Amino acid sequence: MDDDKKSSLSCSCASGYDTTSFIDLTHNKLVSELRTVTGKLTLNDRFDHFLARWGMNRMGHIVKPGLYKMGRPNADSPVLVSANYTLSFDAVRSALAGTDCYILVLDTKGVNVWCAAGKGTFGTEELVHRIAWSGLSSIVSHRNLILPQLGAPGISAHEVQRRSGFRVEYGPVRASDLPEYIKTRKATPEMRRVQFSFKDRLVLTPVELVHVALPTLVAAIILYLLTGPLAALAAITAVLAGTVFFPALLPIIPTHDLSTKGLILGVIFAIPFAISFAANPIMPLWTDLLKSLVPLLIMPALTAYLALNFTGCTTFTSRTGVKKEIYRYVPVMVLMAGSGILILVLLGAIWLMEVI
Amino acid sequence: MFDSYLENTLLYYPQKCINCLRCTQVCPHGVFAEGKEHAELMQPAACMECGACVRNCPVQAIEVQSGVGCAWAMISAALRGKGMDSGECGCGGEQMSCCGGGAKESFSNREEMSTPED
Ligand code: SF4
Ligand code: SF4
């Protein structure tokens, strides 16, 4: 397969083809490839995860699609299905360290299971194709596949069974629950619920930060040159509030909508700047008041916008809800930021006139 | 008043249900629960319109307009003059990813999580 050939950045733990044991298992039926993998994560793997978390080489965190074996599986061993994104695949194999099993890796173009299911690449078509291509039916005697629960938006279990003869079982949401699931073949309601812990939210912050780093830096430099270090610091603070503090504090900020949460957080972070801008004894009171309005208008708008964009990272926002948020709050954000910028321009003009 | 997530497009037709319980297995928010004769719709407001139940219900007893709840994708689609719903999640894209950082990791090693349902 072309795509397979292209994906040269395969998992560092995959030690390549294993045709001999494979031929034994398949009664001399030659099938494409069976790779061997262990449950141990190497330093290289961890470095790859680190880069993935920082959004670096975004499309490079891939493993080759196909069938992998872990330990010493036989024809009765379970078959798990995963995505060819290193974070997904490595979560499965490290959770299953010490278990004899097969892992069927779908070609999701280096995207994690849930997102790939939403896009359709972790989908019925791809699964049916991989089952046939890997010769799975001649490797295992049973006809069961354990899929990640979050792959369900892309997979139609009854359709897969109809087309391939394999029965789809949805395993737990979290890889850490896999050993327990494999033992009992039952997922508790707790295992079925997706959650969004402090740690989950925190690991997302680097990639959010990286996305906005360059424009923030440019804005900070311009503001520094125009008005001084405090304005530059205000810009950086608003961005940090939206990309780091917002995800970290998400459940404890009041209100439900992400935009209003962002507005609240933005105001809190803007207050110290508003106070410092207003505390200028030389300037007349009304210019001080106008100056203090600038951070109170621009910073919350910026933080709220970044907060709104976090909807794509959360585990609970619906498209209907996000659309409502956009219609409700984007005009407010634009109005706030626009008035803030207008006041800034006005203050600049006054200052220029005084200089002249 | 300021909760945009109270309503969604989820529709359930219990009379069609054959009680296979697939929806209870695939829903990540416990929207469906096991009932006596058919699955019960427990907390419709928690639905995130992922579409997992619809795709896995063998008798089309569920309907939802599934899609990606990603503001960035929707806003950028709107700015490009396209319909908001045509916006694809940026996952896998080169410049921006709404969940490319692995937020929506399945079979991940996340521990002790709690959904913010404040
Ligand atoms: S669309 Fe997703 S979140 Fe909504 S009820 Fe179905 S499975 Fe649950
Ligand atoms: S998946 Fe469909 S048929 Fe099965 S229990 Fe749910 S609603 Fe009923």
XYZ file of C-alpha atoms and ligand atoms in Angstrom:
490
model
C 0.000 0.000 0.000
C 1.281 3.383 -0.938
C 0.391 4.975 2.314
C 2.195 2.324 4.220
C 5.304 2.826 2.236
C 5.115 6.529 2.803
C 4.900 6.254 6.552
C 8.586 5.822 7.120
C 8.402 7.186 10.648
C 7.234 3.985 12.136
C 7.118 3.264 15.832
C 10.569 2.855 17.221
C 9.583 -0.306 19.004
C 8.360 -2.105 15.924
C 11.092 -4.520 15.063
C 9.880 -5.196 11.549
C 8.373 -8.143 9.762
C 7.817 -11.431 11.486
C 6.891 -13.761 8.723
C 8.115 -17.012 10.263
C 5.877 -17.173 13.299
C 3.192 -15.690 11.175
C 3.359 -18.496 8.617
C 3.105 -21.007 11.473
C 0.038 -19.359 12.788
C -1.623 -19.018 9.454
C -1.003 -22.494 8.200
C 1.429 -21.353 5.542
C -0.891 -18.744 4.148
C 1.292 -15.816 3.227
C -0.098 -12.505 4.336
C 1.292 -9.009 4.092
C 3.129 -8.429 7.362
C 2.958 -9.029 11.059
C 4.986 -6.717 13.199
C 6.243 -7.329 16.674
C 5.876 -4.752 19.372
C 6.489 -4.650 23.105
C 4.635 -2.842 25.859
C 7.759 -1.008 26.918
C 8.072 2.662 26.107
C 11.595 3.739 25.223
C 13.186 7.131 25.740
C 12.627 7.754 22.028
C 8.922 7.070 22.401
C 8.687 9.481 25.298
C 10.527 12.131 23.328
C 8.085 11.588 20.458
C 5.181 12.050 22.891
C 6.763 15.233 24.187
C 7.063 16.638 20.649
C 3.463 15.618 19.884
C 2.252 17.399 23.010
C 4.041 20.553 21.903
C 2.505 20.342 18.441
C 5.877 19.834 16.769
C 6.146 17.851 13.543
C 2.389 17.456 13.819
C 2.013 14.825 11.119
C 5.122 12.882 12.043
C 3.863 10.955 15.065
C 2.776 7.899 13.195
C 3.178 4.151 13.254
C 2.670 1.898 10.286
C -0.892 0.706 9.880
C -1.268 -3.070 9.999
C -1.235 -5.938 12.413
C 1.090 -6.075 15.403
C 1.638 -8.844 17.887
C 2.535 -8.355 21.541
C 4.005 -11.127 23.654
C 3.246 -14.625 22.381
C -0.301 -14.520 21.066
C -2.093 -17.563 19.691
C -5.218 -18.035 17.615
C -7.422 -17.337 20.652
C -5.704 -14.134 21.731
C -7.668 -10.893 21.772
C -7.390 -8.413 18.919
C -7.434 -4.732 19.809
C -7.865 -1.953 17.322
C -6.062 1.383 17.474
C -5.064 4.428 15.413
C -1.697 5.023 13.810
C -0.960 8.008 16.034
C 1.875 7.262 18.419
C 0.060 8.634 21.483
C -2.938 6.349 20.812
C -0.935 3.275 19.868
C 1.581 3.663 22.689
C -1.188 4.130 25.259
C -2.628 0.775 24.224
C 0.602 -1.166 24.091
C 1.971 0.214 27.341
C -1.323 -0.484 29.132
C -1.217 -4.040 27.814
C 2.413 -4.754 28.668
C 2.631 -8.430 29.577
C -0.565 -9.371 27.716
C -0.423 -11.679 24.710
C -2.531 -10.024 22.051
C -2.756 -8.528 18.591
C -3.166 -4.850 17.821
C -4.711 -3.912 14.497
C -3.635 -0.396 13.612
C -5.868 1.581 11.257
C -4.534 4.289 8.993
C -5.929 7.427 10.599
C -3.257 9.660 9.037
C -1.599 10.219 12.377
C -4.737 11.453 14.121
C -5.958 10.155 17.489
C -8.903 7.749 17.702
C -11.668 10.144 18.699
C -10.844 12.878 16.217
C -10.192 10.321 13.485
C -13.571 8.720 14.219
C -15.181 12.160 13.862
C -13.429 12.655 10.543
C -14.252 9.141 9.387
C -10.671 7.896 8.994
C -11.112 5.656 12.015
C -14.117 4.303 10.201
C -16.044 1.268 9.062
C -14.477 1.318 5.604
C -10.917 1.438 6.906
C -11.545 -1.244 9.522
C -13.121 -3.656 7.043
C -10.246 -3.011 4.661
C -7.559 -3.575 7.341
C -9.178 -6.802 8.514
C -8.992 -8.203 5.000
C -5.577 -6.788 4.215
C -3.962 -8.129 7.379
C -5.382 -11.622 6.840
C -6.754 -11.487 10.367
C -9.346 -14.186 9.769
C -6.585 -16.752 9.197
C -4.548 -15.623 12.188
C -7.200 -15.819 14.890
C -9.874 -18.460 15.253
C -12.381 -16.182 16.992
C -14.208 -13.304 15.314
C -14.038 -10.571 17.952
C -12.434 -7.170 17.832
C -11.999 -4.882 20.824
C -12.331 -1.297 19.718
C -11.766 1.851 21.734
C -15.153 3.191 22.781
C -14.272 6.607 21.448
C -13.855 5.097 17.989
C -17.618 4.528 17.873
C -18.516 7.806 16.085
C -16.670 6.463 13.050
C -17.549 2.770 13.226
C -20.817 1.069 12.577
C -20.469 -2.187 14.516
C -23.300 -4.022 12.746
C -21.974 -2.906 9.375
C -18.487 -4.201 10.210
C -19.920 -7.562 11.242
C -22.010 -7.790 8.108
C -19.082 -7.006 5.847
C -16.217 -8.775 7.579
C -17.733 -11.370 9.882
C -15.941 -9.774 12.837
C -17.992 -8.722 15.849
C -17.100 -5.334 17.236
C -16.871 -4.997 20.988
C -16.421 -1.538 22.403
C -13.810 -1.562 25.129
C -13.312 1.162 27.731
C -12.584 4.825 27.030
C -9.239 4.765 28.825
C -6.342 2.475 27.969
C -5.569 2.070 31.657
C -8.837 0.124 31.996
C -7.925 -2.320 29.232
C -6.297 -5.040 31.370
C -9.397 -5.134 33.574
C -11.670 -5.155 30.527
C -9.764 -8.000 28.882
C -10.139 -10.057 32.058
C -13.879 -9.531 32.490
C -14.958 -8.464 28.989
C -17.217 -5.961 30.708
C -16.878 -2.214 30.978
C -18.290 -0.577 34.077
C -20.315 2.653 33.591
C -17.280 4.488 34.957
C -15.073 2.968 32.231
C -17.556 4.155 29.618
C -17.608 7.813 30.642
C -15.232 10.281 29.100
C -13.736 12.690 31.563
C -11.577 15.755 31.405
C -9.283 15.954 34.388
C -6.877 18.682 35.388
C -4.041 16.597 33.941
C -5.911 16.078 30.660
C -6.512 19.777 30.324
C -2.994 20.711 31.300
C -1.341 18.505 28.680
C -3.275 20.466 26.059
C -1.870 23.824 27.036
C 1.504 23.577 25.228
C -0.094 22.984 21.851
C -2.558 25.842 22.445
C 0.289 28.108 23.431
C 2.408 27.164 20.419
C -0.475 28.028 18.061
C -0.647 31.609 19.219
C 3.011 32.151 20.156
C 4.090 33.944 16.989
C 1.252 36.489 16.678
C 1.522 37.151 20.425
C 5.221 37.836 20.146
C 4.707 40.213 17.210
C 1.906 42.038 19.058
C 3.994 42.273 22.220
C 6.955 43.779 20.342
C 4.747 46.334 18.578
C 3.026 47.278 21.847
C 6.378 47.524 23.590
C 7.678 49.922 20.943
C 4.509 51.998 20.893
C 3.544 52.209 24.537
C 6.106 50.424 26.667
C 6.634 47.174 28.569
C 3.353 47.202 30.508
C 1.204 47.009 27.363
C 3.398 44.217 25.979
C 3.017 42.346 29.247
C -0.754 42.844 29.112
C -0.911 41.176 25.681
C 1.173 38.222 26.860
C -0.931 37.917 30.041
C -4.219 37.851 28.099
C -2.880 35.094 25.855
C -1.550 33.077 28.799
C -4.904 33.509 30.529
C -6.731 32.109 27.496
C -4.374 29.283 26.628
C -2.990 28.113 29.973
C -5.035 29.397 32.911
C -8.383 28.916 31.205
C -7.944 25.161 30.480
C -6.383 24.607 33.886
C -9.183 26.365 35.791
C -12.054 25.406 33.469
C -14.395 23.648 35.928
C -13.998 26.178 38.707
C -14.683 29.320 36.681
C -18.379 30.164 37.096
C -20.926 30.025 34.197
C -21.362 27.241 31.630
C -20.329 28.767 28.353
C -16.665 28.815 27.548
C -16.808 32.369 26.221
C -18.299 33.796 29.419
C -15.778 31.842 31.472
C -13.063 33.434 29.312
C -14.547 36.900 29.776
C -14.564 36.489 33.556
C -10.982 35.251 33.601
C -9.914 38.044 31.245
C -11.427 40.723 33.495
C -9.640 39.271 36.541
C -6.309 39.361 34.725
C -7.015 42.861 33.309
C -7.731 44.513 36.672
C -4.079 44.884 37.796
C -3.219 46.406 34.426
C -6.184 48.758 34.583
C -5.043 49.905 38.043
C -1.441 50.455 36.925
C -2.540 52.347 33.797
C -4.794 54.568 35.894
C -2.145 55.322 38.489
C -0.449 58.145 36.647
C -0.385 61.276 38.799
C 0.824 63.540 35.974
C -2.002 62.812 33.553
C -5.510 64.266 33.971
C -8.028 61.929 35.575
C -10.155 61.383 32.452
C -7.166 60.157 30.389
C -6.227 57.821 33.254
C -9.755 56.456 33.278
C -9.723 55.987 29.526
C -6.364 54.243 29.765
C -7.631 51.859 32.407
C -10.581 51.025 30.165
C -8.287 49.759 27.414
C -7.070 46.584 29.179
C -10.551 46.029 30.642
C -11.981 45.932 27.128
C -9.267 44.270 25.052
C -7.855 41.653 27.439
C -11.160 39.909 28.304
C -12.164 39.910 24.621
C -8.897 38.222 23.660
C -9.030 35.707 26.530
C -12.672 34.915 25.740
C -11.861 34.301 22.085
C -9.074 31.894 23.017
C -11.424 30.242 25.509
C -14.076 29.848 22.810
C -11.532 28.183 20.555
C -10.869 25.648 23.281
C -14.249 24.081 22.412
C -12.442 21.927 19.853
C -10.273 20.433 22.567
C -12.945 19.704 25.125
C -14.685 16.381 25.535
C -18.232 17.701 25.948
C -19.111 20.629 23.663
C -21.753 19.999 21.005
C -21.777 21.674 17.628
C -25.184 23.196 18.325
C -23.876 24.717 21.551
C -20.678 26.018 19.980
C -22.676 27.641 17.197
C -24.855 29.346 19.800
C -21.759 30.556 21.617
C -20.364 32.015 18.405
C -23.573 33.921 17.618
C -23.954 35.113 21.194
C -20.484 36.149 22.157
C -18.322 36.814 19.084
C -20.184 40.134 18.452
C -19.576 41.070 22.105
C -15.886 40.215 21.782
C -15.555 42.229 18.574
C -17.360 45.183 20.135
C -15.175 45.115 23.251
C -11.892 44.733 21.375
C -12.970 47.341 18.808
C -13.861 49.954 21.446
C -10.628 49.226 23.299
C -8.579 49.764 20.156
C -10.556 52.937 19.355
C -9.777 54.368 22.802
C -6.142 53.409 22.323
C -6.023 55.268 19.008
C -7.756 58.254 20.601
C -5.231 58.335 23.441
C -2.398 58.060 20.919
C -3.797 61.006 18.950
C -4.126 63.123 22.115
C -0.558 62.291 23.096
C 0.695 63.162 19.602
C -1.116 66.508 19.672
C 0.406 67.317 23.037
C 3.889 66.460 21.759
C 3.417 68.632 18.675
C -29.961 31.886 30.636
C -26.316 31.839 29.570
C -25.988 28.149 28.847
C -25.599 27.468 25.167
C -25.435 23.739 25.732
C -28.924 23.058 27.061
C -30.300 22.131 23.663
C -29.002 19.872 20.949
C -30.213 17.956 17.915
C -30.575 14.527 19.557
C -33.832 12.717 18.777
C -34.815 9.299 20.093
C -37.670 7.064 18.906
C -38.088 4.445 21.648
C -40.806 2.612 19.732
C -38.194 1.564 17.160
C -35.674 0.360 19.762
C -34.854 -3.357 19.895
C -33.014 -2.993 23.203
C -29.600 -4.079 21.902
C -27.973 -1.580 24.302
C -25.340 -0.476 21.826
C -26.123 3.171 22.522
C -25.449 2.661 26.220
C -22.040 1.216 25.377
C -20.899 3.873 22.956
C -22.150 7.095 24.516
C -19.270 8.784 26.352
C -21.643 10.880 28.466
C -24.129 8.314 29.694
C -26.975 9.888 27.751
C -28.615 6.484 27.279
C -29.156 3.879 29.964
C -30.525 0.378 30.036
C -34.313 0.202 30.356
C -36.842 -2.581 30.617
C -38.220 -2.701 27.078
C -36.017 -0.170 25.399
C -33.069 2.064 26.097
C -33.887 5.075 28.245
C -32.869 8.606 27.378
C -31.395 9.712 30.686
C -29.740 13.087 30.239
C -30.227 14.459 26.729
C -28.616 17.800 27.596
C -25.264 16.026 28.089
C -25.187 14.949 24.432
C -22.194 16.336 22.568
C -23.551 15.270 19.173
C -20.677 12.893 18.507
C -22.925 10.601 16.495
C -21.639 7.336 18.013
C -25.103 6.153 19.026
C -26.630 6.933 15.651
C -23.928 5.074 13.752
C -24.218 2.039 15.981
C -27.977 1.788 16.374
C -28.998 -1.043 14.032
C -32.594 0.160 13.657
C -32.196 3.937 13.263
C -33.960 4.670 16.517
C -31.691 7.667 17.132
C -31.041 10.786 15.091
C -28.534 13.536 15.681
C -26.890 16.123 13.503
C -23.404 15.106 14.446
C -20.447 17.329 13.834
C -17.349 18.802 15.318
C -17.919 21.292 18.102
C -14.872 23.313 17.207
C -15.325 27.094 17.214
C -12.104 27.682 15.338
C -13.203 25.429 12.478
C -16.635 27.049 12.328
C -15.371 30.622 12.457
C -12.716 29.993 9.828
C -15.280 28.288 7.573
C -17.601 31.274 7.993
C -14.747 33.696 7.249
C -13.967 31.788 4.067
C -17.539 32.352 2.985
C -18.555 28.744 3.599
C -21.327 27.505 5.815
C -20.425 27.146 9.479
C -21.214 23.456 9.419
C -18.845 22.841 6.540
C -15.932 23.576 8.829
C -13.898 20.474 9.410
C -12.088 19.929 12.627
C -8.525 21.028 12.126
C -7.170 17.741 13.446
C -4.310 16.607 11.364
C -4.041 19.926 9.635
C -0.656 21.511 9.380
C -1.363 24.850 10.994
C -4.089 24.423 13.511
C -5.518 21.465 15.233
C -8.524 21.578 17.432
C -7.688 18.282 18.982
C -4.455 17.275 17.346
C -2.651 17.456 20.617
C -4.345 14.292 21.674
C -7.054 15.830 23.796
C -9.619 13.458 22.539
C -7.423 10.496 23.144
C -9.152 7.221 23.184
C -7.646 4.234 24.915
C -5.386 6.803 26.445
C -3.692 6.539 29.761
C -5.710 9.289 31.363
C -6.465 8.775 34.993
C -8.997 9.998 37.524
C -10.845 12.366 35.280
C -13.821 14.510 36.014
C -16.084 16.111 33.456
C -16.717 19.775 34.099
C -20.474 19.799 34.364
C -20.764 22.749 36.626
S -24.471 11.676 19.913
Fe -22.770 10.955 21.222
S -23.007 12.099 23.126
Fe -24.956 12.276 22.019
S -26.183 10.620 22.823
Fe -25.187 9.837 20.975
S -23.334 8.883 21.725
Fe -24.089 10.156 23.403
S -28.762 1.204 19.834
Fe -30.816 1.600 19.011
S -31.867 -0.348 19.162
Fe -30.039 -0.536 20.414
S -30.744 0.004 22.470
Fe -29.988 1.873 21.560
S -31.773 2.842 20.623
Fe -32.303 0.711 21.043
